[in-house]
Amino acid sequence: MDTTGTMETVKPPAIQVVEEQNHDPKRDILESLRPTLYACSSVQRIHGGLLNATYRGSLINPLQNGRCTVIIKHSEERDPNIPQLTLSLTRCLAEQAILRGLGRTPSHQVQHKQISIQVPQLYQYLSDQQTQIFEDFSQNGTLHDFLTSAAARERITASTAVALGEALGSWLSRFHAWSKTPVDADLRNIVEQNSNGFDRNLRDFRFHKLLAIQKQYESEHLGHYAALMHSREFGRKDVIVHGDFSTRNILIQDPSAIDEEKDTSLAVIDWEACCLGDYTRDVAEMVADLYMQNILYGSKVALSIIQGLIGAYPPLDEEAAYRTVAQIGENFFYWNVYAPTCTDEQESEFVRLGIDLIDKGVGRDREGIKTTFFECIFRLS
């Protein structure tokens, strides 16, 4: 398929948001925490998204471990100002269940060279308020913000970048190995509910997005891929996956330490998209995220991280490798999730590359994949 030439930009459907007047969400959060051990004197919003808001709270009474702050995540199913959007609250149940489950497994923390990766401890889930309270990681930011900074790209050595990728691959491998085992029945049931709830909402959105792209561009395999993805027939559907495994959902503590190859701690957060699916989904999302950093910022560091991740993760069989390539391609259609802005030329490149990789992956075009960076996925066992 010829994907060269000028392509019209595909933009996601616009969502109109009307600001709600005379409402103080911080006051609501403080009131919901008042009767708990995590009552706060103040909260500061540190992240917000559609139907989610995350705060750092200053505790009135320090915890037994001496910490004086917590992270508070509040979720909603609907927003009266965005009536066209609904996200199932099964995501709250799934997130708290998976964190409790992982806290009792070796996947809770993995050490690789100077880098440790863990999941945050869930302190409490207030089901009536759809509010979760987590441990806080001081001096942190997202791995995405760190890697996309000019200073990080200049200071991180290739060996450190590879080690970072190896740590991510080692952690993901251990998590998937655990998720393929007979996990607690209650946990599995909750994750299955999220597969039929929140993840179904996401698949509906993805399905319509893919069909909209197919209408604009010729693609031999895009429609077939969309149908398989929507019906959960694309690959396995019996493994617990993170569902949104990207550098945006990894915290890095004291980022300056990694520049100097000192001990560095990472935390994998935002588990609300966890579901039963194909383990290659997590691999594809992280690879696509990092490769987009190369396109947007010319980051060779990101490419080294990919190489480390693929090298540390167990080799994929041939069919899994093809599925991974196709899913990497789909992730390029959601560039605006990973980067607030990009040039028209970059956006067109994402769409071209996405269509091309879906065609090559679904069409099992090994020779075509060999001509791309993503030949590294075929590290066959």
Short mmCIF file of C-alpha atoms in Angstrom, two decimals:
data_model
loop_
_atom_site.label_atom_id
_atom_site.label_comp_id
_atom_site.label_asym_id
_atom_site.label_seq_id
_atom_site.Cartn_x
_atom_site.Cartn_y
_atom_site.Cartn_z
CA MET A 1 0.00 0.00 0.00
CA ASP A 2 1.32 3.43 -0.89
CA THR A 3 1.13 5.64 2.17
CA THR A 4 3.18 8.50 0.79
CA GLY A 5 1.84 11.84 -0.22
CA THR A 6 -0.34 14.39 1.49
CA MET A 7 -3.06 13.09 3.78
CA GLU A 8 -5.91 14.98 5.33
CA THR A 9 -5.68 15.24 9.11
CA VAL A 10 -8.01 13.01 11.14
CA LYS A 11 -9.25 14.80 14.22
CA PRO A 12 -11.22 13.19 17.07
CA PRO A 13 -14.83 14.31 17.57
CA ALA A 14 -14.93 17.59 19.43
CA ILE A 15 -16.33 17.50 22.95
CA GLN A 16 -17.85 20.72 24.16
CA VAL A 17 -17.41 21.34 27.85
CA VAL A 18 -19.37 23.99 29.73
CA GLU A 19 -17.87 25.19 32.98
CA GLU A 20 -20.03 24.45 35.99
CA GLN A 21 -20.68 27.53 38.08
CA ASN A 22 -20.64 27.94 41.88
CA HIS A 23 -19.29 24.46 42.60
CA ASP A 24 -16.18 23.73 44.63
CA PRO A 25 -15.00 20.14 44.08
CA LYS A 26 -12.16 20.61 46.58
CA ARG A 27 -14.69 21.24 49.33
CA ASP A 28 -16.50 18.03 48.40
CA ILE A 29 -13.23 16.08 48.57
CA LEU A 30 -12.32 17.51 51.96
CA GLU A 31 -15.77 16.68 53.30
CA SER A 32 -15.63 13.08 52.04
CA LEU A 33 -12.24 12.58 53.74
CA ARG A 34 -13.22 14.19 57.06
CA PRO A 35 -14.47 11.00 58.81
CA THR A 36 -11.49 8.88 57.63
CA LEU A 37 -7.92 8.46 58.82
CA TYR A 38 -6.94 10.58 55.81
CA ALA A 39 -8.69 13.83 56.71
CA CYS A 40 -6.89 16.70 55.02
CA SER A 41 -6.45 20.37 55.81
CA SER A 42 -6.20 21.19 52.09
CA VAL A 43 -6.04 19.54 48.69
CA GLN A 44 -4.36 20.66 45.49
CA ARG A 45 -5.42 19.41 42.08
CA ILE A 46 -2.45 17.86 40.31
CA HIS A 47 -4.11 16.16 37.37
CA GLY A 48 -7.45 16.22 35.65
CA GLY A 49 -9.08 14.40 32.80
CA LEU A 50 -12.53 13.62 31.53
CA LEU A 51 -14.55 12.36 34.50
CA ASN A 52 -11.44 11.96 36.68
CA ALA A 53 -9.66 14.39 38.99
CA THR A 54 -6.54 13.72 41.04
CA TYR A 55 -5.44 15.72 44.08
CA ARG A 56 -2.58 15.80 46.56
CA GLY A 57 -3.93 16.17 50.06
CA SER A 58 -2.12 17.57 53.11
CA LEU A 59 -3.02 15.35 56.04
CA ILE A 60 -4.21 16.82 59.33
CA ASN A 61 -2.49 13.94 61.15
CA PRO A 62 0.61 12.30 59.65
CA LEU A 63 0.47 8.58 58.90
CA GLN A 64 2.31 6.03 61.03
CA ASN A 65 5.08 5.93 58.42
CA GLY A 66 5.54 9.67 58.87
CA ARG A 67 4.12 10.73 55.52
CA CYS A 68 2.11 13.93 55.54
CA THR A 69 0.45 13.77 52.12
CA VAL A 70 -1.75 11.38 50.14
CA ILE A 71 -3.00 11.16 46.58
CA ILE A 72 -6.77 11.31 46.09
CA LYS A 73 -8.46 10.21 42.86
CA HIS A 74 -12.15 10.99 42.33
CA SER A 75 -14.14 9.58 39.41
CA GLU A 76 -17.53 10.26 37.87
CA GLU A 77 -19.61 8.26 35.41
CA ARG A 78 -21.19 11.25 33.71
CA ASP A 79 -20.77 14.99 33.54
CA PRO A 80 -23.97 16.99 32.95
CA ASN A 81 -21.90 19.37 30.85
CA ILE A 82 -20.67 16.52 28.59
CA PRO A 83 -23.83 14.46 28.02
CA GLN A 84 -22.37 12.54 25.09
CA LEU A 85 -19.69 10.89 27.23
CA THR A 86 -20.21 8.04 29.70
CA LEU A 87 -17.47 6.02 31.40
CA SER A 88 -18.51 3.13 33.60
CA LEU A 89 -17.62 3.31 37.27
CA THR A 90 -16.58 -0.33 37.14
CA ARG A 91 -13.16 1.25 36.55
CA CYS A 92 -13.01 2.31 40.21
CA LEU A 93 -13.77 -1.17 41.50
CA ALA A 94 -11.25 -2.69 39.11
CA GLU A 95 -8.46 -0.26 39.99
CA GLN A 96 -8.73 -0.75 43.75
CA ALA A 97 -9.08 -4.53 43.35
CA ILE A 98 -6.04 -4.91 41.11
CA LEU A 99 -3.85 -2.77 43.38
CA ARG A 100 -4.82 -4.82 46.42
CA GLY A 101 -4.17 -8.01 44.46
CA LEU A 102 -0.78 -6.90 43.14
CA GLY A 103 0.28 -5.75 46.60
CA ARG A 104 0.42 -9.41 47.63
CA THR A 105 2.53 -10.60 44.66
CA PRO A 106 6.18 -10.35 43.51
CA SER A 107 4.98 -7.81 40.91
CA HIS A 108 4.50 -5.29 43.71
CA GLN A 109 8.13 -4.30 43.27
CA VAL A 110 10.81 -5.26 40.77
CA GLN A 111 14.46 -4.25 40.94
CA HIS A 112 16.62 -4.08 37.80
CA LYS A 113 20.12 -2.66 38.14
CA GLN A 114 19.67 0.80 39.70
CA ILE A 115 15.97 1.06 38.85
CA SER A 116 13.05 -0.21 40.94
CA ILE A 117 9.43 -0.35 39.75
CA GLN A 118 6.43 -0.76 42.00
CA VAL A 119 2.70 -0.15 42.24
CA PRO A 120 1.30 2.36 44.74
CA GLN A 121 -0.33 1.21 47.94
CA LEU A 122 -4.07 1.78 48.08
CA TYR A 123 -4.97 3.10 51.51
CA GLN A 124 -8.75 3.25 51.21
CA TYR A 125 -11.57 3.16 48.67
CA LEU A 126 -14.64 5.27 49.44
CA SER A 127 -17.17 3.48 47.25
CA ASP A 128 -20.03 5.90 47.93
CA GLN A 129 -17.93 8.81 46.64
CA GLN A 130 -15.99 6.84 43.97
CA THR A 131 -12.84 8.15 45.63
CA GLN A 132 -9.55 6.29 46.08
CA ILE A 133 -6.76 7.27 48.46
CA PHE A 134 -3.20 6.23 47.57
CA GLU A 135 0.26 6.63 48.99
CA ASP A 136 2.10 9.66 47.68
CA PHE A 137 5.50 9.58 46.01
CA SER A 138 7.35 12.75 46.86
CA GLN A 139 9.46 14.69 44.35
CA ASN A 140 7.81 12.97 41.43
CA GLY A 141 6.50 13.66 37.97
CA THR A 142 5.44 11.44 35.10
CA LEU A 143 8.03 9.55 33.12
CA HIS A 144 6.50 11.14 30.00
CA ASP A 145 7.13 14.69 31.22
CA PHE A 146 10.66 13.76 32.22
CA LEU A 147 11.59 12.04 28.95
CA THR A 148 10.11 14.79 26.77
CA SER A 149 12.14 17.50 28.51
CA ALA A 150 15.13 18.75 26.56
CA ALA A 151 17.37 18.43 29.62
CA ALA A 152 16.58 14.71 30.03
CA ARG A 153 17.24 13.94 26.37
CA GLU A 154 20.61 15.64 26.62
CA ARG A 155 21.77 14.04 29.88
CA ILE A 156 20.54 10.43 29.79
CA THR A 157 23.16 8.10 28.34
CA ALA A 158 22.25 5.30 25.95
CA SER A 159 23.15 2.69 28.58
CA THR A 160 20.87 4.30 31.15
CA ALA A 161 18.05 4.47 28.61
CA VAL A 162 18.46 0.78 27.78
CA ALA A 163 18.50 -0.07 31.51
CA LEU A 164 15.28 1.90 31.96
CA GLY A 165 13.67 -0.03 29.11
CA GLU A 166 14.91 -3.32 30.56
CA ALA A 167 13.38 -2.44 33.92
CA LEU A 168 10.03 -1.70 32.28
CA GLY A 169 10.21 -4.93 30.26
CA SER A 170 11.15 -6.98 33.34
CA TRP A 171 8.31 -5.52 35.39
CA LEU A 172 5.78 -6.01 32.58
CA SER A 173 6.95 -9.58 32.06
CA ARG A 174 6.47 -10.41 35.73
CA PHE A 175 3.06 -8.75 35.84
CA HIS A 176 1.86 -10.66 32.78
CA ALA A 177 3.27 -13.92 34.14
CA TRP A 178 1.22 -13.39 37.30
CA SER A 179 -1.89 -12.35 35.35
CA LYS A 180 -1.78 -15.58 33.31
CA THR A 181 -1.98 -17.68 36.48
CA PRO A 182 -5.25 -18.59 38.24
CA VAL A 183 -5.69 -15.34 40.17
CA ASP A 184 -8.19 -14.77 42.96
CA ALA A 185 -11.70 -15.49 41.63
CA ASP A 186 -13.22 -12.29 43.05
CA LEU A 187 -10.47 -10.18 41.49
CA ARG A 188 -10.89 -11.87 38.13
CA ASN A 189 -14.65 -11.31 38.24
CA ILE A 190 -14.19 -7.61 38.94
CA VAL A 191 -11.71 -7.28 36.08
CA GLU A 192 -14.15 -9.10 33.80
CA GLN A 193 -16.85 -6.60 34.81
CA ASN A 194 -14.50 -3.80 33.81
CA SER A 195 -13.92 -5.55 30.48
CA ASN A 196 -17.66 -5.42 29.88
CA GLY A 197 -18.04 -1.92 31.31
CA PHE A 198 -15.30 0.68 31.08
CA ASP A 199 -13.25 -1.20 28.49
CA ARG A 200 -16.38 -1.68 26.37
CA ASN A 201 -16.84 2.10 26.43
CA LEU A 202 -13.28 2.50 25.17
CA ARG A 203 -13.71 -0.15 22.48
CA ASP A 204 -16.85 1.59 21.23
CA PHE A 205 -14.90 4.83 20.89
CA ARG A 206 -11.96 3.10 19.20
CA PHE A 207 -14.28 1.25 16.80
CA HIS A 208 -15.95 4.44 15.56
CA LYS A 209 -12.59 6.19 15.32
CA LEU A 210 -11.21 3.39 13.13
CA LEU A 211 -14.27 3.36 10.89
CA ALA A 212 -14.00 7.12 10.45
CA ILE A 213 -10.39 6.73 9.31
CA GLN A 214 -11.32 3.88 6.99
CA LYS A 215 -13.88 6.11 5.26
CA GLN A 216 -11.17 8.63 4.43
CA TYR A 217 -8.31 6.36 3.46
CA GLU A 218 -7.99 3.12 1.60
CA SER A 219 -6.84 0.34 3.88
CA GLU A 220 -7.09 -3.30 3.04
CA HIS A 221 -7.18 -4.50 6.62
CA LEU A 222 -8.39 -1.59 8.80
CA GLY A 223 -12.08 -2.56 8.82
CA HIS A 224 -11.27 -6.17 9.63
CA TYR A 225 -8.99 -5.11 12.46
CA ALA A 226 -11.66 -2.75 13.86
CA ALA A 227 -14.28 -5.52 13.92
CA LEU A 228 -11.95 -8.01 15.62
CA MET A 229 -10.85 -5.43 18.20
CA HIS A 230 -14.42 -4.41 19.01
CA SER A 231 -15.60 -7.99 19.44
CA ARG A 232 -12.56 -8.90 21.60
CA GLU A 233 -11.52 -11.50 19.05
CA PHE A 234 -8.14 -9.90 18.31
CA GLY A 235 -5.70 -12.18 20.10
CA ARG A 236 -6.17 -13.56 23.59
CA LYS A 237 -8.82 -12.24 25.95
CA ASP A 238 -8.02 -14.14 29.14
CA VAL A 239 -4.99 -12.24 30.47
CA ILE A 240 -5.24 -9.30 32.85
CA VAL A 241 -3.63 -6.27 31.21
CA HIS A 242 -2.97 -2.77 32.52
CA GLY A 243 -4.87 -1.36 29.54
CA ASP A 244 -3.14 2.03 29.43
CA PHE A 245 0.53 1.19 29.89
CA SER A 246 2.36 4.32 28.83
CA THR A 247 4.93 6.75 30.18
CA ARG A 248 2.05 9.06 31.16
CA ASN A 249 1.03 6.49 33.78
CA ILE A 250 4.44 5.93 35.30
CA LEU A 251 5.75 8.19 38.03
CA ILE A 252 9.47 8.75 38.46
CA GLN A 253 10.75 9.74 41.88
CA ASP A 254 13.55 12.29 41.99
CA PRO A 255 14.15 12.36 38.20
CA SER A 256 17.56 13.98 38.56
CA ALA A 257 18.90 10.74 40.05
CA ILE A 258 18.54 8.81 36.80
CA ASP A 259 20.60 11.40 34.95
CA GLU A 260 23.51 10.47 37.21
CA GLU A 261 22.78 6.72 37.04
CA LYS A 262 21.82 6.65 40.72
CA ASP A 263 19.04 4.57 42.31
CA THR A 264 15.69 5.56 40.81
CA SER A 265 12.14 4.51 41.76
CA LEU A 266 9.22 4.27 39.33
CA ALA A 267 5.56 3.61 40.11
CA VAL A 268 2.95 2.24 37.69
CA ILE A 269 -0.33 4.10 38.28
CA ASP A 270 -3.79 4.60 36.76
CA TRP A 271 -5.12 1.04 36.63
CA GLU A 272 -8.72 1.93 35.78
CA ALA A 273 -8.44 0.47 32.25
CA CYS A 274 -7.30 -2.96 33.50
CA CYS A 275 -9.26 -5.69 31.78
CA LEU A 276 -9.06 -9.17 30.32
CA GLY A 277 -7.38 -8.95 26.96
CA ASP A 278 -4.29 -9.66 24.89
CA TYR A 279 -0.99 -9.12 26.74
CA THR A 280 0.47 -7.60 23.56
CA ARG A 281 -1.77 -4.57 24.17
CA ASP A 282 0.48 -3.35 27.00
CA VAL A 283 3.63 -3.90 24.96
CA ALA A 284 2.17 -2.06 21.95
CA GLU A 285 0.99 0.96 23.95
CA MET A 286 4.37 1.56 25.55
CA VAL A 287 6.28 1.08 22.28
CA ALA A 288 3.92 3.44 20.42
CA ASP A 289 4.19 6.07 23.16
CA LEU A 290 7.98 6.02 23.06
CA TYR A 291 8.18 5.98 19.27
CA MET A 292 5.91 9.04 19.12
CA GLN A 293 8.43 10.82 21.34
CA ASN A 294 11.03 10.14 18.67
CA ILE A 295 8.81 11.64 15.95
CA LEU A 296 7.76 14.64 18.04
CA TYR A 297 11.03 15.44 19.79
CA GLY A 298 13.70 13.55 17.87
CA SER A 299 14.34 11.51 21.02
CA LYS A 300 16.96 8.80 20.46
CA VAL A 301 16.63 8.07 24.17
CA ALA A 302 13.09 6.82 23.52
CA LEU A 303 14.32 4.40 20.86
CA SER A 304 16.94 3.02 23.26
CA ILE A 305 14.24 2.48 25.88
CA ILE A 306 12.18 0.52 23.35
CA GLN A 307 15.15 -1.69 22.54
CA GLY A 308 15.72 -2.35 26.25
CA LEU A 309 12.06 -3.14 26.84
CA ILE A 310 11.81 -5.58 23.92
CA GLY A 311 15.09 -7.21 24.93
CA ALA A 312 13.92 -7.83 28.52
CA TYR A 313 10.38 -8.94 27.71
CA PRO A 314 10.04 -12.64 26.77
CA PRO A 315 10.20 -13.20 22.99
CA LEU A 316 6.80 -13.03 21.28
CA ASP A 317 5.67 -15.84 19.02
CA GLU A 318 5.12 -14.83 15.40
CA GLU A 319 1.35 -14.30 15.66
CA ALA A 320 1.74 -12.22 18.83
CA ALA A 321 4.39 -10.12 17.08
CA TYR A 322 2.02 -9.37 14.19
CA ARG A 323 -0.72 -8.39 16.65
CA THR A 324 1.70 -6.11 18.45
CA VAL A 325 2.67 -4.32 15.23
CA ALA A 326 -1.00 -3.75 14.33
CA GLN A 327 -1.79 -2.36 17.77
CA ILE A 328 1.23 -0.06 17.70
CA GLY A 329 -0.24 1.30 14.48
CA GLU A 330 -3.64 1.95 16.04
CA ASN A 331 -2.07 3.84 18.95
CA PHE A 332 -0.62 6.39 16.53
CA PHE A 333 -4.18 7.53 15.78
CA TYR A 334 -4.43 8.82 19.36
CA TRP A 335 -1.36 11.02 19.25
CA ASN A 336 -3.29 13.82 21.01
CA VAL A 337 -3.52 11.68 24.16
CA TYR A 338 0.27 11.58 24.36
CA ALA A 339 1.11 15.06 23.11
CA PRO A 340 -1.03 18.21 23.41
CA THR A 341 0.15 19.61 20.10
CA CYS A 342 2.04 18.59 17.01
CA THR A 343 2.53 19.96 13.53
CA ASP A 344 0.23 19.04 10.65
CA GLU A 345 3.15 17.21 9.09
CA GLN A 346 3.72 15.14 12.24
CA GLU A 347 0.02 14.37 12.55
CA SER A 348 -0.09 13.17 8.96
CA GLU A 349 2.97 11.02 9.62
CA PHE A 350 1.22 9.37 12.58
CA VAL A 351 -1.85 8.56 10.48
CA ARG A 352 0.20 7.22 7.56
CA LEU A 353 2.35 5.12 9.83
CA GLY A 354 -0.65 3.84 11.78
CA ILE A 355 -2.49 2.66 8.69
CA ASP A 356 0.66 1.11 7.26
CA LEU A 357 1.42 -0.87 10.44
CA ILE A 358 -2.16 -2.13 10.79
CA ASP A 359 -2.04 -3.34 7.17
CA LYS A 360 1.34 -5.00 7.72
CA GLY A 361 0.37 -6.55 11.04
CA VAL A 362 -3.06 -7.86 10.05
CA GLY A 363 -1.71 -8.90 6.63
CA ARG A 364 1.22 -10.73 8.25
CA ASP A 365 3.62 -8.85 5.98
CA ARG A 366 6.93 -9.84 7.53
CA GLU A 367 9.02 -8.55 4.62
CA GLY A 368 7.31 -5.15 4.86
CA ILE A 369 7.85 -4.98 8.62
CA LYS A 370 11.55 -5.72 8.10
CA THR A 371 11.84 -2.33 6.39
CA THR A 372 10.65 -0.52 9.55
CA PHE A 373 12.01 0.10 13.04
CA PHE A 374 9.46 -2.39 14.35
CA GLU A 375 11.35 -5.38 13.02
CA CYS A 376 12.74 -5.44 16.60
CA ILE A 377 9.35 -6.85 17.74
CA PHE A 378 10.20 -10.12 15.94
CA ARG A 379 12.68 -11.37 18.52
CA LEU A 380 11.21 -14.85 18.16
CA SER A 381 11.69 -17.59 20.73
#
